[in-house]
Amino acid sequence: MARRPWPPPAADTFLGARYRRIVKRRGHKKALVAVARSILGIIWHLINNPDAEYHELGSDHHQRLIDPARRTRDLVRQLTAMGHQVTLAPAS
């Protein structure tokens, strides 16, 4: 019997994006287990709290949380640690 990949990597959902983020650095099997664990956590919260509702966060949830100033600071620090001299200029 043929098995479909689960969750669909092309799914435009929070869990689909989580799978795509994890599979890049950990591999397919670990990404599946991580997403399954996330689903179990969601189910547990929904069962234990009758008033709880599931709200899809969207596939861009983590991108919306990134602070551009912090990201810039982290990248400058990493380049400096590698021995590069970094000068930032605003993009025109």
JSON list of N, CA, C and O in Angstrom, two decimals, residues 5-9 11 13-23 26-43 54:
[
{"chain": "A", "resi": 5, "resn": "PRO", "atom": "N", "xyz": [2.76, 11.35, 2.01]},
{"chain": "A", "resi": 5, "resn": "PRO", "atom": "CA", "xyz": [3.53, 12.06, 3.03]},
{"chain": "A", "resi": 5, "resn": "PRO", "atom": "C", "xyz": [2.58, 12.82, 3.94]},
{"chain": "A", "resi": 5, "resn": "PRO", "atom": "O", "xyz": [1.58, 13.38, 3.49]},
{"chain": "A", "resi": 6, "resn": "TRP", "atom": "N", "xyz": [2.86, 12.79, 5.20]},
{"chain": "A", "resi": 6, "resn": "TRP", "atom": "CA", "xyz": [2.01, 13.48, 6.17]},
{"chain": "A", "resi": 6, "resn": "TRP", "atom": "C", "xyz": [2.88, 14.25, 7.11]},
{"chain": "A", "resi": 6, "resn": "TRP", "atom": "O", "xyz": [3.88, 13.74, 7.58]},
{"chain": "A", "resi": 7, "resn": "PRO", "atom": "N", "xyz": [2.63, 15.46, 7.46]},
{"chain": "A", "resi": 7, "resn": "PRO", "atom": "CA", "xyz": [1.61, 16.32, 6.89]},
{"chain": "A", "resi": 7, "resn": "PRO", "atom": "C", "xyz": [2.04, 16.76, 5.50]},
{"chain": "A", "resi": 7, "resn": "PRO", "atom": "O", "xyz": [3.23, 16.72, 5.21]},
{"chain": "A", "resi": 8, "resn": "PRO", "atom": "N", "xyz": [1.10, 17.19, 4.69]},
{"chain": "A", "resi": 8, "resn": "PRO", "atom": "CA", "xyz": [1.52, 17.61, 3.36]},
{"chain": "A", "resi": 8, "resn": "PRO", "atom": "C", "xyz": [2.49, 18.79, 3.47]},
{"chain": "A", "resi": 8, "resn": "PRO", "atom": "O", "xyz": [2.14, 19.81, 4.04]},
{"chain": "A", "resi": 9, "resn": "PRO", "atom": "N", "xyz": [3.71, 18.63, 2.99]},
{"chain": "A", "resi": 9, "resn": "PRO", "atom": "CA", "xyz": [4.68, 19.72, 3.10]},
{"chain": "A", "resi": 9, "resn": "PRO", "atom": "C", "xyz": [4.22, 21.00, 2.42]},
{"chain": "A", "resi": 9, "resn": "PRO", "atom": "O", "xyz": [4.65, 22.08, 2.80]},
{"chain": "A", "resi": 11, "resn": "ALA", "atom": "N", "xyz": [1.22, 22.14, 2.53]},
{"chain": "A", "resi": 11, "resn": "ALA", "atom": "CA", "xyz": [0.07, 22.72, 3.23]},
{"chain": "A", "resi": 11, "resn": "ALA", "atom": "C", "xyz": [0.42, 24.10, 3.77]},
{"chain": "A", "resi": 11, "resn": "ALA", "atom": "O", "xyz": [1.47, 24.29, 4.37]},
{"chain": "A", "resi": 13, "resn": "THR", "atom": "N", "xyz": [-0.25, 25.88, 6.30]},
{"chain": "A", "resi": 13, "resn": "THR", "atom": "CA", "xyz": [-0.71, 25.94, 7.68]},
{"chain": "A", "resi": 13, "resn": "THR", "atom": "C", "xyz": [0.49, 26.07, 8.60]},
{"chain": "A", "resi": 13, "resn": "THR", "atom": "O", "xyz": [1.64, 25.90, 8.18]},
{"chain": "A", "resi": 14, "resn": "PHE", "atom": "N", "xyz": [0.22, 26.34, 9.86]},
{"chain": "A", "resi": 14, "resn": "PHE", "atom": "CA", "xyz": [1.28, 26.42, 10.86]},
{"chain": "A", "resi": 14, "resn": "PHE", "atom": "C", "xyz": [2.03, 25.09, 10.96]},
{"chain": "A", "resi": 14, "resn": "PHE", "atom": "O", "xyz": [3.26, 25.07, 11.00]},
{"chain": "A", "resi": 15, "resn": "LEU", "atom": "N", "xyz": [1.29, 23.98, 10.98]},
{"chain": "A", "resi": 15, "resn": "LEU", "atom": "CA", "xyz": [1.94, 22.67, 11.11]},
{"chain": "A", "resi": 15, "resn": "LEU", "atom": "C", "xyz": [2.72, 22.30, 9.86]},
{"chain": "A", "resi": 15, "resn": "LEU", "atom": "O", "xyz": [3.79, 21.69, 9.95]},
{"chain": "A", "resi": 16, "resn": "GLY", "atom": "N", "xyz": [2.23, 22.69, 8.69]},
{"chain": "A", "resi": 16, "resn": "GLY", "atom": "CA", "xyz": [2.98, 22.45, 7.45]},
{"chain": "A", "resi": 16, "resn": "GLY", "atom": "C", "xyz": [4.28, 23.24, 7.44]},
{"chain": "A", "resi": 16, "resn": "GLY", "atom": "O", "xyz": [5.33, 22.74, 7.04]},
{"chain": "A", "resi": 17, "resn": "ALA", "atom": "N", "xyz": [4.22, 24.49, 7.91]},
{"chain": "A", "resi": 17, "resn": "ALA", "atom": "CA", "xyz": [5.43, 25.31, 7.99]},
{"chain": "A", "resi": 17, "resn": "ALA", "atom": "C", "xyz": [6.39, 24.74, 9.03]},
{"chain": "A", "resi": 17, "resn": "ALA", "atom": "O", "xyz": [7.61, 24.74, 8.83]},
{"chain": "A", "resi": 18, "resn": "ARG", "atom": "N", "xyz": [5.86, 24.24, 10.14]},
{"chain": "A", "resi": 18, "resn": "ARG", "atom": "CA", "xyz": [6.71, 23.62, 11.17]},
{"chain": "A", "resi": 18, "resn": "ARG", "atom": "C", "xyz": [7.44, 22.42, 10.59]},
{"chain": "A", "resi": 18, "resn": "ARG", "atom": "O", "xyz": [8.63, 22.24, 10.82]},
{"chain": "A", "resi": 19, "resn": "TYR", "atom": "N", "xyz": [6.72, 21.59, 9.84]},
{"chain": "A", "resi": 19, "resn": "TYR", "atom": "CA", "xyz": [7.34, 20.44, 9.20]},
{"chain": "A", "resi": 19, "resn": "TYR", "atom": "C", "xyz": [8.47, 20.88, 8.27]},
{"chain": "A", "resi": 19, "resn": "TYR", "atom": "O", "xyz": [9.58, 20.35, 8.32]},
{"chain": "A", "resi": 20, "resn": "ARG", "atom": "N", "xyz": [8.22, 21.87, 7.43]},
{"chain": "A", "resi": 20, "resn": "ARG", "atom": "CA", "xyz": [9.23, 22.33, 6.47]},
{"chain": "A", "resi": 20, "resn": "ARG", "atom": "C", "xyz": [10.45, 22.92, 7.17]},
{"chain": "A", "resi": 20, "resn": "ARG", "atom": "O", "xyz": [11.58, 22.74, 6.71]},
{"chain": "A", "resi": 21, "resn": "ARG", "atom": "N", "xyz": [10.25, 23.63, 8.29]},
{"chain": "A", "resi": 21, "resn": "ARG", "atom": "CA", "xyz": [11.38, 24.19, 9.04]},
{"chain": "A", "resi": 21, "resn": "ARG", "atom": "C", "xyz": [12.24, 23.08, 9.64]},
{"chain": "A", "resi": 21, "resn": "ARG", "atom": "O", "xyz": [13.46, 23.13, 9.61]},
{"chain": "A", "resi": 22, "resn": "ILE", "atom": "N", "xyz": [11.59, 22.07, 10.22]},
{"chain": "A", "resi": 22, "resn": "ILE", "atom": "CA", "xyz": [12.33, 21.02, 10.93]},
{"chain": "A", "resi": 22, "resn": "ILE", "atom": "C", "xyz": [12.99, 20.05, 9.97]},
{"chain": "A", "resi": 22, "resn": "ILE", "atom": "O", "xyz": [14.12, 19.60, 10.21]},
{"chain": "A", "resi": 23, "resn": "VAL", "atom": "N", "xyz": [12.33, 19.73, 8.86]},
{"chain": "A", "resi": 23, "resn": "VAL", "atom": "CA", "xyz": [12.87, 18.74, 7.93]},
{"chain": "A", "resi": 23, "resn": "VAL", "atom": "C", "xyz": [14.19, 19.21, 7.32]},
{"chain": "A", "resi": 23, "resn": "VAL", "atom": "O", "xyz": [15.06, 18.39, 7.00]},
{"chain": "A", "resi": 26, "resn": "ARG", "atom": "N", "xyz": [16.70, 18.42, 10.49]},
{"chain": "A", "resi": 26, "resn": "ARG", "atom": "CA", "xyz": [16.61, 17.19, 11.27]},
{"chain": "A", "resi": 26, "resn": "ARG", "atom": "C", "xyz": [16.25, 15.96, 10.45]},
{"chain": "A", "resi": 26, "resn": "ARG", "atom": "O", "xyz": [16.47, 14.84, 10.91]},
{"chain": "A", "resi": 27, "resn": "GLY", "atom": "N", "xyz": [15.62, 16.15, 9.30]},
{"chain": "A", "resi": 27, "resn": "GLY", "atom": "CA", "xyz": [15.23, 15.00, 8.50]},
{"chain": "A", "resi": 27, "resn": "GLY", "atom": "C", "xyz": [13.74, 14.73, 8.58]},
{"chain": "A", "resi": 27, "resn": "GLY", "atom": "O", "xyz": [13.03, 15.25, 9.44]},
{"chain": "A", "resi": 28, "resn": "HIS", "atom": "N", "xyz": [13.29, 13.88, 7.67]},
{"chain": "A", "resi": 28, "resn": "HIS", "atom": "CA", "xyz": [11.87, 13.59, 7.51]},
{"chain": "A", "resi": 28, "resn": "HIS", "atom": "C", "xyz": [11.24, 12.95, 8.75]},
{"chain": "A", "resi": 28, "resn": "HIS", "atom": "O", "xyz": [10.20, 13.40, 9.23]},
{"chain": "A", "resi": 29, "resn": "LYS", "atom": "N", "xyz": [11.86, 11.90, 9.26]},
{"chain": "A", "resi": 29, "resn": "LYS", "atom": "CA", "xyz": [11.25, 11.17, 10.37]},
{"chain": "A", "resi": 29, "resn": "LYS", "atom": "C", "xyz": [11.13, 12.02, 11.63]},
{"chain": "A", "resi": 29, "resn": "LYS", "atom": "O", "xyz": [10.10, 12.01, 12.30]},
{"chain": "A", "resi": 30, "resn": "LYS", "atom": "N", "xyz": [12.18, 12.76, 11.95]},
{"chain": "A", "resi": 30, "resn": "LYS", "atom": "CA", "xyz": [12.13, 13.59, 13.15]},
{"chain": "A", "resi": 30, "resn": "LYS", "atom": "C", "xyz": [11.13, 14.72, 12.98]},
{"chain": "A", "resi": 30, "resn": "LYS", "atom": "O", "xyz": [10.47, 15.14, 13.94]},
{"chain": "A", "resi": 31, "resn": "ALA", "atom": "N", "xyz": [11.01, 15.23, 11.76]},
{"chain": "A", "resi": 31, "resn": "ALA", "atom": "CA", "xyz": [10.03, 16.29, 11.51]},
{"chain": "A", "resi": 31, "resn": "ALA", "atom": "C", "xyz": [8.62, 15.75, 11.69]},
{"chain": "A", "resi": 31, "resn": "ALA", "atom": "O", "xyz": [7.75, 16.42, 12.27]},
{"chain": "A", "resi": 32, "resn": "LEU", "atom": "N", "xyz": [8.37, 14.53, 11.23]},
{"chain": "A", "resi": 32, "resn": "LEU", "atom": "CA", "xyz": [7.04, 13.93, 11.41]},
{"chain": "A", "resi": 32, "resn": "LEU", "atom": "C", "xyz": [6.71, 13.74, 12.89]},
{"chain": "A", "resi": 32, "resn": "LEU", "atom": "O", "xyz": [5.60, 14.03, 13.34]},
{"chain": "A", "resi": 33, "resn": "VAL", "atom": "N", "xyz": [7.68, 13.28, 13.67]},
{"chain": "A", "resi": 33, "resn": "VAL", "atom": "CA", "xyz": [7.46, 13.08, 15.09]},
{"chain": "A", "resi": 33, "resn": "VAL", "atom": "C", "xyz": [7.21, 14.42, 15.78]},
{"chain": "A", "resi": 33, "resn": "VAL", "atom": "O", "xyz": [6.33, 14.53, 16.64]},
{"chain": "A", "resi": 34, "resn": "ALA", "atom": "N", "xyz": [7.95, 15.45, 15.39]},
{"chain": "A", "resi": 34, "resn": "ALA", "atom": "CA", "xyz": [7.78, 16.77, 16.01]},
{"chain": "A", "resi": 34, "resn": "ALA", "atom": "C", "xyz": [6.38, 17.33, 15.71]},
{"chain": "A", "resi": 34, "resn": "ALA", "atom": "O", "xyz": [5.73, 17.89, 16.59]},
{"chain": "A", "resi": 35, "resn": "VAL", "atom": "N", "xyz": [5.92, 17.17, 14.48]},
{"chain": "A", "resi": 35, "resn": "VAL", "atom": "CA", "xyz": [4.59, 17.67, 14.11]},
{"chain": "A", "resi": 35, "resn": "VAL", "atom": "C", "xyz": [3.51, 16.84, 14.80]},
{"chain": "A", "resi": 35, "resn": "VAL", "atom": "O", "xyz": [2.51, 17.39, 15.29]},
{"chain": "A", "resi": 36, "resn": "ALA", "atom": "N", "xyz": [3.71, 15.53, 14.89]},
{"chain": "A", "resi": 36, "resn": "ALA", "atom": "CA", "xyz": [2.74, 14.68, 15.59]},
{"chain": "A", "resi": 36, "resn": "ALA", "atom": "C", "xyz": [2.65, 15.08, 17.06]},
{"chain": "A", "resi": 36, "resn": "ALA", "atom": "O", "xyz": [1.56, 15.12, 17.64]},
{"chain": "A", "resi": 37, "resn": "ARG", "atom": "N", "xyz": [3.80, 15.40, 17.66]},
{"chain": "A", "resi": 37, "resn": "ARG", "atom": "CA", "xyz": [3.80, 15.84, 19.06]},
{"chain": "A", "resi": 37, "resn": "ARG", "atom": "C", "xyz": [3.06, 17.16, 19.20]},
{"chain": "A", "resi": 37, "resn": "ARG", "atom": "O", "xyz": [2.32, 17.38, 20.18]},
{"chain": "A", "resi": 38, "resn": "SER", "atom": "N", "xyz": [3.23, 18.05, 18.24]},
{"chain": "A", "resi": 38, "resn": "SER", "atom": "CA", "xyz": [2.50, 19.32, 18.28]},
{"chain": "A", "resi": 38, "resn": "SER", "atom": "C", "xyz": [0.99, 19.09, 18.19]},
{"chain": "A", "resi": 38, "resn": "SER", "atom": "O", "xyz": [0.21, 19.73, 18.90]},
{"chain": "A", "resi": 39, "resn": "ILE", "atom": "N", "xyz": [0.60, 18.17, 17.32]},
{"chain": "A", "resi": 39, "resn": "ILE", "atom": "CA", "xyz": [-0.83, 17.86, 17.17]},
{"chain": "A", "resi": 39, "resn": "ILE", "atom": "C", "xyz": [-1.38, 17.27, 18.46]},
{"chain": "A", "resi": 39, "resn": "ILE", "atom": "O", "xyz": [-2.48, 17.62, 18.90]},
{"chain": "A", "resi": 40, "resn": "LEU", "atom": "N", "xyz": [-0.61, 16.37, 19.09]},
{"chain": "A", "resi": 40, "resn": "LEU", "atom": "CA", "xyz": [-1.05, 15.80, 20.36]},
{"chain": "A", "resi": 40, "resn": "LEU", "atom": "C", "xyz": [-1.20, 16.87, 21.43]},
{"chain": "A", "resi": 40, "resn": "LEU", "atom": "O", "xyz": [-2.13, 16.84, 22.24]},
{"chain": "A", "resi": 41, "resn": "GLY", "atom": "N", "xyz": [-0.30, 17.83, 21.44]},
{"chain": "A", "resi": 41, "resn": "GLY", "atom": "CA", "xyz": [-0.41, 18.94, 22.40]},
{"chain": "A", "resi": 41, "resn": "GLY", "atom": "C", "xyz": [-1.66, 19.77, 22.16]},
{"chain": "A", "resi": 41, "resn": "GLY", "atom": "O", "xyz": [-2.35, 20.16, 23.11]},
{"chain": "A", "resi": 42, "resn": "ILE", "atom": "N", "xyz": [-1.96, 20.02, 20.91]},
{"chain": "A", "resi": 42, "resn": "ILE", "atom": "CA", "xyz": [-3.17, 20.78, 20.56]},
{"chain": "A", "resi": 42, "resn": "ILE", "atom": "C", "xyz": [-4.41, 20.01, 21.01]},
{"chain": "A", "resi": 42, "resn": "ILE", "atom": "O", "xyz": [-5.32, 20.56, 21.65]},
{"chain": "A", "resi": 43, "resn": "ILE", "atom": "N", "xyz": [-4.43, 18.71, 20.72]},
{"chain": "A", "resi": 43, "resn": "ILE", "atom": "CA", "xyz": [-5.58, 17.88, 21.09]},
{"chain": "A", "resi": 43, "resn": "ILE", "atom": "C", "xyz": [-5.74, 17.85, 22.61]},
{"chain": "A", "resi": 43, "resn": "ILE", "atom": "O", "xyz": [-6.86, 17.96, 23.12]},
{"chain": "A", "resi": 54, "resn": "TYR", "atom": "N", "xyz": [-9.36, 26.03, 18.69]},
{"chain": "A", "resi": 54, "resn": "TYR", "atom": "CA", "xyz": [-8.14, 26.00, 17.90]},
{"chain": "A", "resi": 54, "resn": "TYR", "atom": "C", "xyz": [-8.15, 27.14, 16.89]},
{"chain": "A", "resi": 54, "resn": "TYR", "atom": "O", "xyz": [-9.11, 27.32, 16.14]}
]
